[in-house]
Every structure is written in C-alpha cells, then in structure tokens.
C-alpha cells in the first residue's frame, strides 16, 4: 500500500484531530504521510545512513589527499632561491593541475563523470564508493589549500630549529609543524566539513539513496513537496548545527592546551 | 696548533642567493674546544656562513668537513651530523606547543632512543645548570626572552653536540637580559665546548673568544686573537667597523 486518501485517514484519526480546522488537519495528514504511513521515517533513517557514510568517507579521503598535496606545495614553495629537485617539480605541476581542474569544475559535473563515465557502478556498494571517491577527490583540493595556508603560517624558524636538532623533514613536519598548524587549520577545515556534508546531497545523481534522494522519493509517493523538503532542510540544519557545536568544543580544547 | 683536533674544516665555501654572492670563498679550521667569534657588519655574510656549517643553507661551492666527513656530499645523511651540531637562533625558536621539558626531551627521545626518564633526568640536570629547573613545566610563552634563550641553549645541549653554533643569540633580547645568556655561554666555553658564535657583543668576543673572525663582504677580512683584532687592527675596514661598534 503506497497511498492513503485524506478522507479515509481522517476517519481513523484520533478525536482531537477531528476538531481541528481543515488546513491544520491537512498539514497533520501530510506529516502522517511523510513520516508515519508505511514506516516512511525508515526511508529518512536509511538515507541518513548513506549521507553519514559518504560524508565521513569523503572527509577522511579529502584530508589524506589534502595533506599530501599541501606538503608537496609547501615543500615546493620552500625553495625560494635554490632550484627544487626535478621530481618535486613534476609533483607540484601535477598538484597544481589537480587543484585547477577540481576547483574549476562543478561538483555535480564531477559526480556525473565519475558515475557514468569512469566508474559506472552497478551495486549500491559501488555507488557508495564512487560517491566517497568523487567527493573525497573534490574535497581534497580545497583541504589542500586550507592545510597549505596553515603549514605556511608557521614560522620558518620552527622548521630550522627542528632540522638543526637532527630531525628529518618528515619528523619536523610531524612533531613540530603539523601540531602547531592544526590550530590555524581547524576553523577553515570545519567549514569545509560542513560544505562537504551538504554537498553529499548531490550524490543522488549517481543513484545513491541518501537522505535527499529519499525525500524526493517520498514527494513522488505522496504528491506533496512541502513537508518532505522542509523536513529535509531541517535535518541538514540540525546536522550542521551539531557539527558546528562539536567543532567549537574541539577548538576550545586545543586552545586550552596552548599558552 | 696540530691538525688532529680539527672538528670543522671549511674549504673555499661559497654561497650565492640567485645572482647575489654572499660568501665568496671561505677557508677555516675550527679546533676542538675552540671558541670562534664571528663579527662584521650586517650583510657581510656571517649568519649565512654559520647556517652553511650545518647545511641550513646549501653551499653553492666548496666543502665543509665535520669530523672528516664532507657534508656537501649527497650520500652523507646530514640529519645524523646535525645531531652533533647544536644551533641557537636569534629568535630562540622554541616549540610553543610543548613545555620546556618536552622541548628539551623530544629530540633525545626520538632521535637517540633515550627513555622518557633518561631524557627528563638529563634535561633537569641541564636546567639546573642554567638556573631554570623550576620552569620545566612552563610553556615558552610564559618565559622572558633571556629565559627562552637559555632554554634554547640547553635544548641544543641535550643532544650532547660536539659543536655549538650561535646565531646572534642576544640580538633579540632586552638589554638587561643579555648578561644572563652570555653568562651561560661563558660557562659553556669554560667547560671546553667548541663554539662558533656570531655576535655583536664585542665585550663577549674579547673576553671569551679564542679567535675572532672579521667577516667583510663575503670573505674573512681579518682574523686573530682578540688582542690582535681589537687592539691592533690591520685593515681599514676593520678599523672603521670597530670605530662604529666600540
């Protein structure tokens, strides 16, 4: 059963609903249709699961890609007078191309290309991986620039002090530069996380049933757009506010450890 | 002096930044236990020279032998040799996200494989020498400039280096704090540490230096004992430099 008529619903509705004005009755009916009837809240719940998986996966991938690219760019930029080694030039050229292409094309188009040209996933798992990879690659480009600006905000003397103690480049980065840069990176990275979370709503174009896709499905089942989409907006808003709060707590913790 | 105890041997060292030639060929032997003080006008290349000694700047020509090993050789692991060369910077460069103790122990723990306890014991011993044992748990931002620089010195000493390089260690300090840092350096010199010090503190150079190098326009303009340099300067350049700073 996918459809219930307003009149048959009203007959079975509790008494307090019967006494309400018609407009309100209709609104409650739409809420009923969207969430309660045929356990449709489960559609939202399943959609949220996909949204979370894609967000977290893409975030992890984005940070890894971003960190690698940022280190390449920072290392390249650190050669101010001397000529950088050939391999670094190649890596830097690749990184710059990557940043240009990814930041210069819409996320939607990237999803369409990955979903219908490159990956062409057949299963749901395939679609999820395709979504994670596409969003991760996209996010990585933005994260790279965020991390790069964070790394370059640390005084050169810190690197020199680390190197003069005998640490190699990687150890200096890991023990000395990155822990300090995190504080500068985190606010901007939080923004990127929020953007990424909202951008996952685009994965419906590669047939992933995320929470946005589920709201669309419910709209087509109930011939009613208002309640599913307003609810969808509310869901994203709650998620983003929650994430913002979480980041604020994290940031405060970091500040506390600093003097 | 005999040649057995040469710790650092510099041969024809050159450094250019693009077209600007900063070091134009420097030859120098530094012996064990010697305190070499480098003086000269700003822009004469003294800091660059010091930074070349532990390859913070890559020389564009010449050789630097440390313990008989050519540091410019690409097959040499510079990181190992840097462990034996402590460096103190003008702006301290303490790690602001670590306590004083951690600043001093991280390198010995990570690079020399010391346990936390061994490294901490050693750090406390060094802190006691500079009178800062009660600041072990402080963060660098809670210290005065003079304290920061003393910590920077013992941080370098914690790696038990054979040579200590000082790059204008008192130039960023308030005048009343210069003395406490120089005292630590004097004590270090008296303990027989091999030191190369770039400084504008002529009093220190005269009192502690075994040999003074006067850097002038990318070459060693004049060198000698403090008495020779300060009381009997030969070149006009050195005379006019000393007239300005003394």
PDB file of N, CA, C and O in Angstrom, chain A residues 28-103:
ATOM      1  N   UNK A  28      -1.381  18.003   9.220  1.00  0.00           N
ATOM      2  CA  UNK A  28      -1.078  16.804  10.021  1.00  0.00           C
ATOM      3  C   UNK A  28      -1.136  15.560   9.150  1.00  0.00           C
ATOM      4  O   UNK A  28      -0.308  14.644   9.267  1.00  0.00           O
ATOM      5  N   UNK A  29      -2.069  15.556   8.224  1.00  0.00           N
ATOM      6  CA  UNK A  29      -2.170  14.426   7.294  1.00  0.00           C
ATOM      7  C   UNK A  29      -0.887  14.267   6.472  1.00  0.00           C
ATOM      8  O   UNK A  29      -0.377  13.166   6.260  1.00  0.00           O
ATOM      9  N   UNK A  30      -0.375  15.427   6.054  1.00  0.00           N
ATOM     10  CA  UNK A  30       0.853  15.362   5.243  1.00  0.00           C
ATOM     11  C   UNK A  30       2.043  14.875   6.073  1.00  0.00           C
ATOM     12  O   UNK A  30       2.897  14.127   5.581  1.00  0.00           O
ATOM     13  N   UNK A  31       2.111  15.320   7.318  1.00  0.00           N
ATOM     14  CA  UNK A  31       3.157  14.809   8.216  1.00  0.00           C
ATOM     15  C   UNK A  31       3.029  13.303   8.364  1.00  0.00           C
ATOM     16  O   UNK A  31       4.013  12.561   8.290  1.00  0.00           O
ATOM     17  N   UNK A  32       1.784  12.872   8.539  1.00  0.00           N
ATOM     18  CA  UNK A  32       1.496  11.441   8.686  1.00  0.00           C
ATOM     19  C   UNK A  32       1.973  10.672   7.457  1.00  0.00           C
ATOM     20  O   UNK A  32       2.659   9.652   7.551  1.00  0.00           O
ATOM     21  N   UNK A  33       1.618  11.232   6.305  1.00  0.00           N
ATOM     22  CA  UNK A  33       2.001  10.591   5.045  1.00  0.00           C
ATOM     23  C   UNK A  33       3.512  10.530   4.875  1.00  0.00           C
ATOM     24  O   UNK A  33       4.072   9.556   4.377  1.00  0.00           O
ATOM     25  N   UNK A  34       4.174  11.599   5.284  1.00  0.00           N
ATOM     26  CA  UNK A  34       5.618  11.695   5.053  1.00  0.00           C
ATOM     27  C   UNK A  34       6.410  10.782   5.992  1.00  0.00           C
ATOM     28  O   UNK A  34       7.369  10.144   5.578  1.00  0.00           O
ATOM     29  N   UNK A  35       5.984  10.729   7.247  1.00  0.00           N
ATOM     30  CA  UNK A  35       6.819  10.028   8.215  1.00  0.00           C
ATOM     31  C   UNK A  35       6.230   8.719   8.730  1.00  0.00           C
ATOM     32  O   UNK A  35       6.941   7.743   8.912  1.00  0.00           O
ATOM     33  N   UNK A  36       4.935   8.699   8.989  1.00  0.00           N
ATOM     34  CA  UNK A  36       4.365   7.565   9.716  1.00  0.00           C
ATOM     35  C   UNK A  36       3.862   6.480   8.778  1.00  0.00           C
ATOM     36  O   UNK A  36       4.188   5.296   8.939  1.00  0.00           O
ATOM     37  N   UNK A  37       3.116   6.872   7.782  1.00  0.00           N
ATOM     38  CA  UNK A  37       2.475   5.903   6.899  1.00  0.00           C
ATOM     39  C   UNK A  37       3.526   5.023   6.217  1.00  0.00           C
ATOM     40  O   UNK A  37       4.540   5.513   5.719  1.00  0.00           O
ATOM     41  N   UNK A  38       3.274   3.736   6.235  1.00  0.00           N
ATOM     42  CA  UNK A  38       4.179   2.735   5.649  1.00  0.00           C
ATOM     43  C   UNK A  38       5.602   2.874   6.192  1.00  0.00           C
ATOM     44  O   UNK A  38       6.577   2.618   5.479  1.00  0.00           O
ATOM     45  N   UNK A  39       5.729   3.290   7.465  1.00  0.00           N
ATOM     46  CA  UNK A  39       7.043   3.436   8.101  1.00  0.00           C
ATOM     47  C   UNK A  39       8.022   4.266   7.274  1.00  0.00           C
ATOM     48  O   UNK A  39       9.180   3.911   7.113  1.00  0.00           O
ATOM     49  N   UNK A  40       7.540   5.364   6.736  1.00  0.00           N
ATOM     50  CA  UNK A  40       8.415   6.131   5.824  1.00  0.00           C
ATOM     51  C   UNK A  40       9.576   6.812   6.540  1.00  0.00           C
ATOM     52  O   UNK A  40      10.560   7.195   5.903  1.00  0.00           O
ATOM     53  N   UNK A  41       9.466   6.970   7.856  1.00  0.00           N
ATOM     54  CA  UNK A  41      10.619   7.546   8.582  1.00  0.00           C
ATOM     55  C   UNK A  41      11.860   6.680   8.391  1.00  0.00           C
ATOM     56  O   UNK A  41      12.994   7.140   8.449  1.00  0.00           O
ATOM     57  N   UNK A  42      11.593   5.383   8.106  1.00  0.00           N
ATOM     58  CA  UNK A  42      12.742   4.494   7.888  1.00  0.00           C
ATOM     59  C   UNK A  42      13.513   4.882   6.628  1.00  0.00           C
ATOM     60  O   UNK A  42      14.717   4.673   6.537  1.00  0.00           O
ATOM     61  N   UNK A  43      12.769   5.436   5.645  1.00  0.00           N
ATOM     62  CA  UNK A  43      13.451   5.898   4.432  1.00  0.00           C
ATOM     63  C   UNK A  43      14.442   7.004   4.780  1.00  0.00           C
ATOM     64  O   UNK A  43      15.587   7.009   4.326  1.00  0.00           O
ATOM     65  N   UNK A  44      13.971   7.956   5.616  1.00  0.00           N
ATOM     66  CA  UNK A  44      14.868   9.025   6.051  1.00  0.00           C
ATOM     67  C   UNK A  44      16.064   8.456   6.819  1.00  0.00           C
ATOM     68  O   UNK A  44      17.208   8.853   6.608  1.00  0.00           O
ATOM     69  N   UNK A  45      15.766   7.511   7.697  1.00  0.00           N
ATOM     70  CA  UNK A  45      16.844   6.935   8.510  1.00  0.00           C
ATOM     71  C   UNK A  45      17.871   6.246   7.622  1.00  0.00           C
ATOM     72  O   UNK A  45      19.089   6.448   7.791  1.00  0.00           O
ATOM     73  N   UNK A  46      17.386   5.459   6.655  1.00  0.00           N
ATOM     74  CA  UNK A  46      18.321   4.798   5.736  1.00  0.00           C
ATOM     75  C   UNK A  46      19.105   5.808   4.922  1.00  0.00           C
ATOM     76  O   UNK A  46      20.301   5.643   4.684  1.00  0.00           O
ATOM     77  N   UNK A  47      18.396   6.852   4.490  1.00  0.00           N
ATOM     78  CA  UNK A  47      19.058   7.911   3.713  1.00  0.00           C
ATOM     79  C   UNK A  47      20.152   8.572   4.524  1.00  0.00           C
ATOM     80  O   UNK A  47      21.257   8.818   4.033  1.00  0.00           O
ATOM     81  N   UNK A  48      19.848   8.827   5.811  1.00  0.00           N
ATOM     82  CA  UNK A  48      20.837   9.457   6.677  1.00  0.00           C
ATOM     83  C   UNK A  48      22.087   8.603   6.815  1.00  0.00           C
ATOM     84  O   UNK A  48      23.203   9.106   6.859  1.00  0.00           O
ATOM     85  N   UNK A  49      21.846   7.268   6.868  1.00  0.00           N
ATOM     86  CA  UNK A  49      22.973   6.350   6.995  1.00  0.00           C
ATOM     87  C   UNK A  49      23.934   6.561   5.812  1.00  0.00           C
ATOM     88  O   UNK A  49      25.149   6.685   5.986  1.00  0.00           O
ATOM     89  N   UNK A  50      23.353   6.604   4.611  1.00  0.00           N
ATOM     90  CA  UNK A  50      24.180   6.804   3.411  1.00  0.00           C
ATOM     91  C   UNK A  50      24.882   8.160   3.477  1.00  0.00           C
ATOM     92  O   UNK A  50      26.088   8.277   3.206  1.00  0.00           O
ATOM     93  N   UNK A  51      24.121   9.176   3.867  1.00  0.00           N
ATOM     94  CA  UNK A  51      24.709  10.514   3.964  1.00  0.00           C
ATOM     95  C   UNK A  51      25.913  10.523   4.905  1.00  0.00           C
ATOM     96  O   UNK A  51      26.968  11.070   4.594  1.00  0.00           O
ATOM     97  N   UNK A  52      25.753   9.862   6.063  1.00  0.00           N
ATOM     98  CA  UNK A  52      26.857   9.812   7.026  1.00  0.00           C
ATOM     99  C   UNK A  52      28.057   9.070   6.462  1.00  0.00           C
ATOM    100  O   UNK A  52      29.195   9.535   6.557  1.00  0.00           O
ATOM    101  N   UNK A  53      27.780   7.903   5.881  1.00  0.00           N
ATOM    102  CA  UNK A  53      28.887   7.090   5.365  1.00  0.00           C
ATOM    103  C   UNK A  53      29.676   7.870   4.317  1.00  0.00           C
ATOM    104  O   UNK A  53      30.901   7.935   4.347  1.00  0.00           O
ATOM    105  N   UNK A  54      28.928   8.486   3.397  1.00  0.00           N
ATOM    106  CA  UNK A  54      29.605   9.225   2.318  1.00  0.00           C
ATOM    107  C   UNK A  54      30.370  10.421   2.894  1.00  0.00           C
ATOM    108  O   UNK A  54      31.511  10.686   2.514  1.00  0.00           O
ATOM    109  N   UNK A  55      29.750  11.130   3.842  1.00  0.00           N
ATOM    110  CA  UNK A  55      30.421  12.295   4.428  1.00  0.00           C
ATOM    111  C   UNK A  55      31.722  11.894   5.111  1.00  0.00           C
ATOM    112  O   UNK A  55      32.782  12.476   4.849  1.00  0.00           O
ATOM    113  N   UNK A  56      31.628  10.886   5.978  1.00  0.00           N
ATOM    114  CA  UNK A  56      32.817  10.506   6.748  1.00  0.00           C
ATOM    115  C   UNK A  56      33.897   9.941   5.835  1.00  0.00           C
ATOM    116  O   UNK A  56      35.078  10.302   5.940  1.00  0.00           O
ATOM    117  N   UNK A  57      33.482   9.102   4.894  1.00  0.00           N
ATOM    118  CA  UNK A  57      34.449   8.531   3.957  1.00  0.00           C
ATOM    119  C   UNK A  57      35.139   9.603   3.140  1.00  0.00           C
ATOM    120  O   UNK A  57      36.366   9.624   3.010  1.00  0.00           O
ATOM    121  N   UNK A  58      34.328  10.520   2.607  1.00  0.00           N
ATOM    122  CA  UNK A  58      34.889  11.573   1.755  1.00  0.00           C
ATOM    123  C   UNK A  58      35.781  12.502   2.558  1.00  0.00           C
ATOM    124  O   UNK A  58      36.818  12.965   2.076  1.00  0.00           O
ATOM    125  N   UNK A  59      35.392  12.735   3.805  1.00  0.00           N
ATOM    126  CA  UNK A  59      36.186  13.599   4.677  1.00  0.00           C
ATOM    127  C   UNK A  59      37.565  13.009   4.921  1.00  0.00           C
ATOM    128  O   UNK A  59      38.592  13.687   4.777  1.00  0.00           O
ATOM    129  N   UNK A  60      37.570  11.713   5.264  1.00  0.00           N
ATOM    130  CA  UNK A  60      38.848  11.045   5.529  1.00  0.00           C
ATOM    131  C   UNK A  60      39.720  11.084   4.282  1.00  0.00           C
ATOM    132  O   UNK A  60      40.900  11.466   4.339  1.00  0.00           O
ATOM    133  N   UNK A  61      39.126  10.726   3.156  1.00  0.00           N
ATOM    134  CA  UNK A  61      39.888  10.727   1.903  1.00  0.00           C
ATOM    135  C   UNK A  61      40.371  12.142   1.576  1.00  0.00           C
ATOM    136  O   UNK A  61      41.519  12.345   1.178  1.00  0.00           O
ATOM    137  N   UNK A  62      39.469  13.115   1.776  1.00  0.00           N
ATOM    138  CA  UNK A  62      39.819  14.506   1.461  1.00  0.00           C
ATOM    139  C   UNK A  62      40.979  15.003   2.298  1.00  0.00           C
ATOM    140  O   UNK A  62      41.872  15.682   1.786  1.00  0.00           O
ATOM    141  N   UNK A  63      40.988  14.646   3.592  1.00  0.00           N
ATOM    142  CA  UNK A  63      42.061  15.119   4.461  1.00  0.00           C
ATOM    143  C   UNK A  63      43.387  14.462   4.075  1.00  0.00           C
ATOM    144  O   UNK A  63      44.432  15.122   4.036  1.00  0.00           O
ATOM    145  N   UNK A  64      43.323  13.168   3.747  1.00  0.00           N
ATOM    146  CA  UNK A  64      44.564  12.479   3.348  1.00  0.00           C
ATOM    147  C   UNK A  64      45.116  13.094   2.059  1.00  0.00           C
ATOM    148  O   UNK A  64      46.287  13.479   1.982  1.00  0.00           O
ATOM    149  N   UNK A  65      44.247  13.219   1.050  1.00  0.00           N
ATOM    150  CA  UNK A  65      44.686  13.819  -0.214  1.00  0.00           C
ATOM    151  C   UNK A  65      45.179  15.241   0.037  1.00  0.00           C
ATOM    152  O   UNK A  65      46.246  15.645  -0.426  1.00  0.00           O
ATOM    153  N   UNK A  66      44.390  15.990   0.816  1.00  0.00           N
ATOM    154  CA  UNK A  66      44.741  17.382   1.079  1.00  0.00           C
ATOM    155  C   UNK A  66      46.088  17.515   1.753  1.00  0.00           C
ATOM    156  O   UNK A  66      46.892  18.375   1.388  1.00  0.00           O
ATOM    157  N   UNK A  67      46.369  16.648   2.725  1.00  0.00           N
ATOM    158  CA  UNK A  67      47.632  16.720   3.464  1.00  0.00           C
ATOM    159  C   UNK A  67      48.811  16.450   2.532  1.00  0.00           C
ATOM    160  O   UNK A  67      49.797  17.183   2.535  1.00  0.00           O
ATOM    161  N   UNK A  68      48.667  15.411   1.706  1.00  0.00           N
ATOM    162  CA  UNK A  68      49.757  15.069   0.786  1.00  0.00           C
ATOM    163  C   UNK A  68      50.010  16.227  -0.188  1.00  0.00           C
ATOM    164  O   UNK A  68      51.150  16.665  -0.374  1.00  0.00           O
ATOM    165  N   UNK A  69      48.926  16.726  -0.783  1.00  0.00           N
ATOM    166  CA  UNK A  69      49.083  17.818  -1.754  1.00  0.00           C
ATOM    167  C   UNK A  69      49.659  19.062  -1.082  1.00  0.00           C
ATOM    168  O   UNK A  69      50.507  19.749  -1.645  1.00  0.00           O
ATOM    169  N   UNK A  70      49.180  19.344   0.144  1.00  0.00           N
ATOM    170  CA  UNK A  70      49.647  20.536   0.849  1.00  0.00           C
ATOM    171  C   UNK A  70      51.134  20.438   1.130  1.00  0.00           C
ATOM    172  O   UNK A  70      51.867  21.422   0.991  1.00  0.00           O
ATOM    173  N   UNK A  71      51.599  19.246   1.515  1.00  0.00           N
ATOM    174  CA  UNK A  71      53.027  19.087   1.817  1.00  0.00           C
ATOM    175  C   UNK A  71      53.855  19.255   0.542  1.00  0.00           C
ATOM    176  O   UNK A  71      54.894  19.916   0.551  1.00  0.00           O
ATOM    177  N   UNK A  72      53.351  18.716  -0.566  1.00  0.00           N
ATOM    178  CA  UNK A  72      54.063  18.902  -1.842  1.00  0.00           C
ATOM    179  C   UNK A  72      54.173  20.393  -2.157  1.00  0.00           C
ATOM    180  O   UNK A  72      55.250  20.907  -2.466  1.00  0.00           O
ATOM    181  N   UNK A  73      53.044  21.092  -2.038  1.00  0.00           N
ATOM    182  CA  UNK A  73      53.039  22.519  -2.383  1.00  0.00           C
ATOM    183  C   UNK A  73      53.921  23.328  -1.428  1.00  0.00           C
ATOM    184  O   UNK A  73      54.645  24.223  -1.851  1.00  0.00           O
ATOM    185  N   UNK A  74      53.847  23.003  -0.124  1.00  0.00           N
ATOM    186  CA  UNK A  74      54.652  23.732   0.854  1.00  0.00           C
ATOM    187  C   UNK A  74      56.134  23.500   0.612  1.00  0.00           C
ATOM    188  O   UNK A  74      56.941  24.431   0.640  1.00  0.00           O
ATOM    189  N   UNK A  75      56.482  22.232   0.364  1.00  0.00           N
ATOM    190  CA  UNK A  75      57.869  21.884   0.118  1.00  0.00           C
ATOM    191  C   UNK A  75      58.371  22.629  -1.111  1.00  0.00           C
ATOM    192  O   UNK A  75      59.459  23.192  -1.127  1.00  0.00           O
ATOM    193  N   UNK A  76      57.540  22.645  -2.151  1.00  0.00           N
ATOM    194  CA  UNK A  76      57.919  23.343  -3.388  1.00  0.00           C
ATOM    195  C   UNK A  76      58.110  24.838  -3.124  1.00  0.00           C
ATOM    196  O   UNK A  76      59.072  25.441  -3.588  1.00  0.00           O
ATOM    197  N   UNK A  77      57.176  25.407  -2.362  1.00  0.00           N
ATOM    198  CA  UNK A  77      57.250  26.844  -2.080  1.00  0.00           C
ATOM    199  C   UNK A  77      58.433  27.194  -1.186  1.00  0.00           C
ATOM    200  O   UNK A  77      58.856  28.347  -1.133  1.00  0.00           O
ATOM    201  N   UNK A  78      58.970  26.184  -0.447  1.00  0.00           N
ATOM    202  CA  UNK A  78      60.072  26.475   0.467  1.00  0.00           C
ATOM    203  C   UNK A  78      61.377  26.692  -0.300  1.00  0.00           C
ATOM    204  O   UNK A  78      62.347  27.204   0.244  1.00  0.00           O
ATOM    205  N   UNK A  79      61.415  26.270  -1.559  1.00  0.00           N
ATOM    206  CA  UNK A  79      62.612  26.546  -2.372  1.00  0.00           C
ATOM    207  C   UNK A  79      62.480  27.941  -2.968  1.00  0.00           C
ATOM    208  O   UNK A  79      61.926  28.117  -4.051  1.00  0.00           O
ATOM    209  N   UNK A  80      62.953  28.928  -2.225  1.00  0.00           N
ATOM    210  CA  UNK A  80      62.778  30.290  -2.714  1.00  0.00           C
ATOM    211  C   UNK A  80      63.920  30.701  -3.631  1.00  0.00           C
ATOM    212  O   UNK A  80      63.712  31.381  -4.619  1.00  0.00           O
ATOM    213  N   UNK A  81      65.134  30.295  -3.268  1.00  0.00           N
ATOM    214  CA  UNK A  81      66.277  30.699  -4.086  1.00  0.00           C
ATOM    215  C   UNK A  81      66.867  29.525  -4.867  1.00  0.00           C
ATOM    216  O   UNK A  81      67.175  29.651  -6.050  1.00  0.00           O
ATOM    217  N   UNK A  82      66.985  28.388  -4.199  1.00  0.00           N
ATOM    218  CA  UNK A  82      67.544  27.228  -4.885  1.00  0.00           C
ATOM    219  C   UNK A  82      66.502  26.627  -5.816  1.00  0.00           C
ATOM    220  O   UNK A  82      65.308  26.819  -5.637  1.00  0.00           O
ATOM    221  N   UNK A  83      66.988  25.864  -6.795  1.00  0.00           N
ATOM    222  CA  UNK A  83      66.064  25.186  -7.698  1.00  0.00           C
ATOM    223  C   UNK A  83      65.549  23.916  -7.017  1.00  0.00           C
ATOM    224  O   UNK A  83      66.326  23.134  -6.490  1.00  0.00           O
ATOM    225  N   UNK A  84      64.235  23.692  -7.023  1.00  0.00           N
ATOM    226  CA  UNK A  84      63.723  22.448  -6.444  1.00  0.00           C
ATOM    227  C   UNK A  84      64.116  21.246  -7.292  1.00  0.00           C
ATOM    228  O   UNK A  84      64.321  21.401  -8.498  1.00  0.00           O
ATOM    229  N   UNK A  85      64.221  20.059  -6.665  1.00  0.00           N
ATOM    230  CA  UNK A  85      64.565  18.866  -7.435  1.00  0.00           C
ATOM    231  C   UNK A  85      63.505  18.561  -8.505  1.00  0.00           C
ATOM    232  O   UNK A  85      62.342  18.947  -8.369  1.00  0.00           O
ATOM    233  N   UNK A  86      63.948  17.832  -9.529  1.00  0.00           N
ATOM    234  CA  UNK A  86      63.093  17.565 -10.685  1.00  0.00           C
ATOM    235  C   UNK A  86      61.795  16.862 -10.295  1.00  0.00           C
ATOM    236  O   UNK A  86      60.706  17.251 -10.710  1.00  0.00           O
ATOM    237  N   UNK A  87      61.917  15.845  -9.432  1.00  0.00           N
ATOM    238  CA  UNK A  87      60.738  15.057  -9.038  1.00  0.00           C
ATOM    239  C   UNK A  87      59.709  15.942  -8.363  1.00  0.00           C
ATOM    240  O   UNK A  87      58.494  15.801  -8.564  1.00  0.00           O
ATOM    241  N   UNK A  88      60.205  16.911  -7.574  1.00  0.00           N
ATOM    242  CA  UNK A  88      59.298  17.812  -6.870  1.00  0.00           C
ATOM    243  C   UNK A  88      58.575  18.732  -7.853  1.00  0.00           C
ATOM    244  O   UNK A  88      57.400  19.056  -7.686  1.00  0.00           O
ATOM    245  N   UNK A  89      59.300  19.118  -8.905  1.00  0.00           N
ATOM    246  CA  UNK A  89      58.676  19.957  -9.937  1.00  0.00           C
ATOM    247  C   UNK A  89      57.512  19.225 -10.589  1.00  0.00           C
ATOM    248  O   UNK A  89      56.441  19.798 -10.802  1.00  0.00           O
ATOM    249  N   UNK A  90      57.739  17.952 -10.897  1.00  0.00           N
ATOM    250  CA  UNK A  90      56.700  17.128 -11.529  1.00  0.00           C
ATOM    251  C   UNK A  90      55.496  17.028 -10.594  1.00  0.00           C
ATOM    252  O   UNK A  90      54.342  17.253 -10.984  1.00  0.00           O
ATOM    253  N   UNK A  91      55.780  16.682  -9.319  1.00  0.00           N
ATOM    254  CA  UNK A  91      54.697  16.533  -8.340  1.00  0.00           C
ATOM    255  C   UNK A  91      53.920  17.829  -8.182  1.00  0.00           C
ATOM    256  O   UNK A  91      52.689  17.830  -8.098  1.00  0.00           O
ATOM    257  N   UNK A  92      54.653  18.929  -8.148  1.00  0.00           N
ATOM    258  CA  UNK A  92      53.999  20.216  -7.973  1.00  0.00           C
ATOM    259  C   UNK A  92      53.128  20.563  -9.180  1.00  0.00           C
ATOM    260  O   UNK A  92      52.006  21.061  -9.024  1.00  0.00           O
ATOM    261  N   UNK A  93      53.633  20.256 -10.370  1.00  0.00           N
ATOM    262  CA  UNK A  93      52.851  20.522 -11.580  1.00  0.00           C
ATOM    263  C   UNK A  93      51.569  19.692 -11.561  1.00  0.00           C
ATOM    264  O   UNK A  93      50.475  20.190 -11.868  1.00  0.00           O
ATOM    265  N   UNK A  94      51.710  18.420 -11.163  1.00  0.00           N
ATOM    266  CA  UNK A  94      50.532  17.561 -11.050  1.00  0.00           C
ATOM    267  C   UNK A  94      49.538  18.146 -10.054  1.00  0.00           C
ATOM    268  O   UNK A  94      48.333  18.235 -10.310  1.00  0.00           O
ATOM    269  N   UNK A  95      50.049  18.568  -8.894  1.00  0.00           N
ATOM    270  CA  UNK A  95      49.187  19.124  -7.849  1.00  0.00           C
ATOM    271  C   UNK A  95      48.448  20.364  -8.346  1.00  0.00           C
ATOM    272  O   UNK A  95      47.244  20.509  -8.125  1.00  0.00           O
ATOM    273  N   UNK A  96      49.171  21.225  -9.028  1.00  0.00           N
ATOM    274  CA  UNK A  96      48.528  22.456  -9.497  1.00  0.00           C
ATOM    275  C   UNK A  96      47.435  22.154 -10.527  1.00  0.00           C
ATOM    276  O   UNK A  96      46.364  22.765 -10.505  1.00  0.00           O
ATOM    277  N   UNK A  97      47.722  21.190 -11.407  1.00  0.00           N
ATOM    278  CA  UNK A  97      46.712  20.797 -12.398  1.00  0.00           C
ATOM    279  C   UNK A  97      45.473  20.251 -11.694  1.00  0.00           C
ATOM    280  O   UNK A  97      44.329  20.605 -12.025  1.00  0.00           O
ATOM    281  N   UNK A  98      45.726  19.390 -10.730  1.00  0.00           N
ATOM    282  CA  UNK A  98      44.646  18.785  -9.952  1.00  0.00           C
ATOM    283  C   UNK A  98      43.775  19.871  -9.315  1.00  0.00           C
ATOM    284  O   UNK A  98      42.552  19.866  -9.445  1.00  0.00           O
ATOM    285  N   UNK A  99      44.429  20.814  -8.652  1.00  0.00           N
ATOM    286  CA  UNK A  99      43.677  21.881  -7.985  1.00  0.00           C
ATOM    287  C   UNK A  99      42.869  22.680  -8.993  1.00  0.00           C
ATOM    288  O   UNK A  99      41.701  23.009  -8.761  1.00  0.00           O
ATOM    289  N   UNK A 100      43.483  22.980 -10.133  1.00  0.00           N
ATOM    290  CA  UNK A 100      42.796  23.793 -11.137  1.00  0.00           C
ATOM    291  C   UNK A 100      41.567  23.063 -11.671  1.00  0.00           C
ATOM    292  O   UNK A 100      40.476  23.627 -11.737  1.00  0.00           O
ATOM    293  N   UNK A 101      41.760  21.799 -12.038  1.00  0.00           N
ATOM    294  CA  UNK A 101      40.655  21.044 -12.645  1.00  0.00           C
ATOM    295  C   UNK A 101      39.522  20.838 -11.640  1.00  0.00           C
ATOM    296  O   UNK A 101      38.352  21.078 -11.938  1.00  0.00           O
ATOM    297  N   UNK A 102      39.869  20.412 -10.438  1.00  0.00           N
ATOM    298  CA  UNK A 102      38.835  20.085  -9.455  1.00  0.00           C
ATOM    299  C   UNK A 102      38.096  21.338  -8.982  1.00  0.00           C
ATOM    300  O   UNK A 102      36.876  21.358  -8.858  1.00  0.00           O
ATOM    301  N   UNK A 103      38.857  22.399  -8.754  1.00  0.00           N
ATOM    302  CA  UNK A 103      38.191  23.606  -8.275  1.00  0.00           C
ATOM    303  C   UNK A 103      37.520  24.375  -9.404  1.00  0.00           C
ATOM    304  O   UNK A 103      36.689  25.235  -9.157  1.00  0.00           O
TER     305      UNK A 103
END
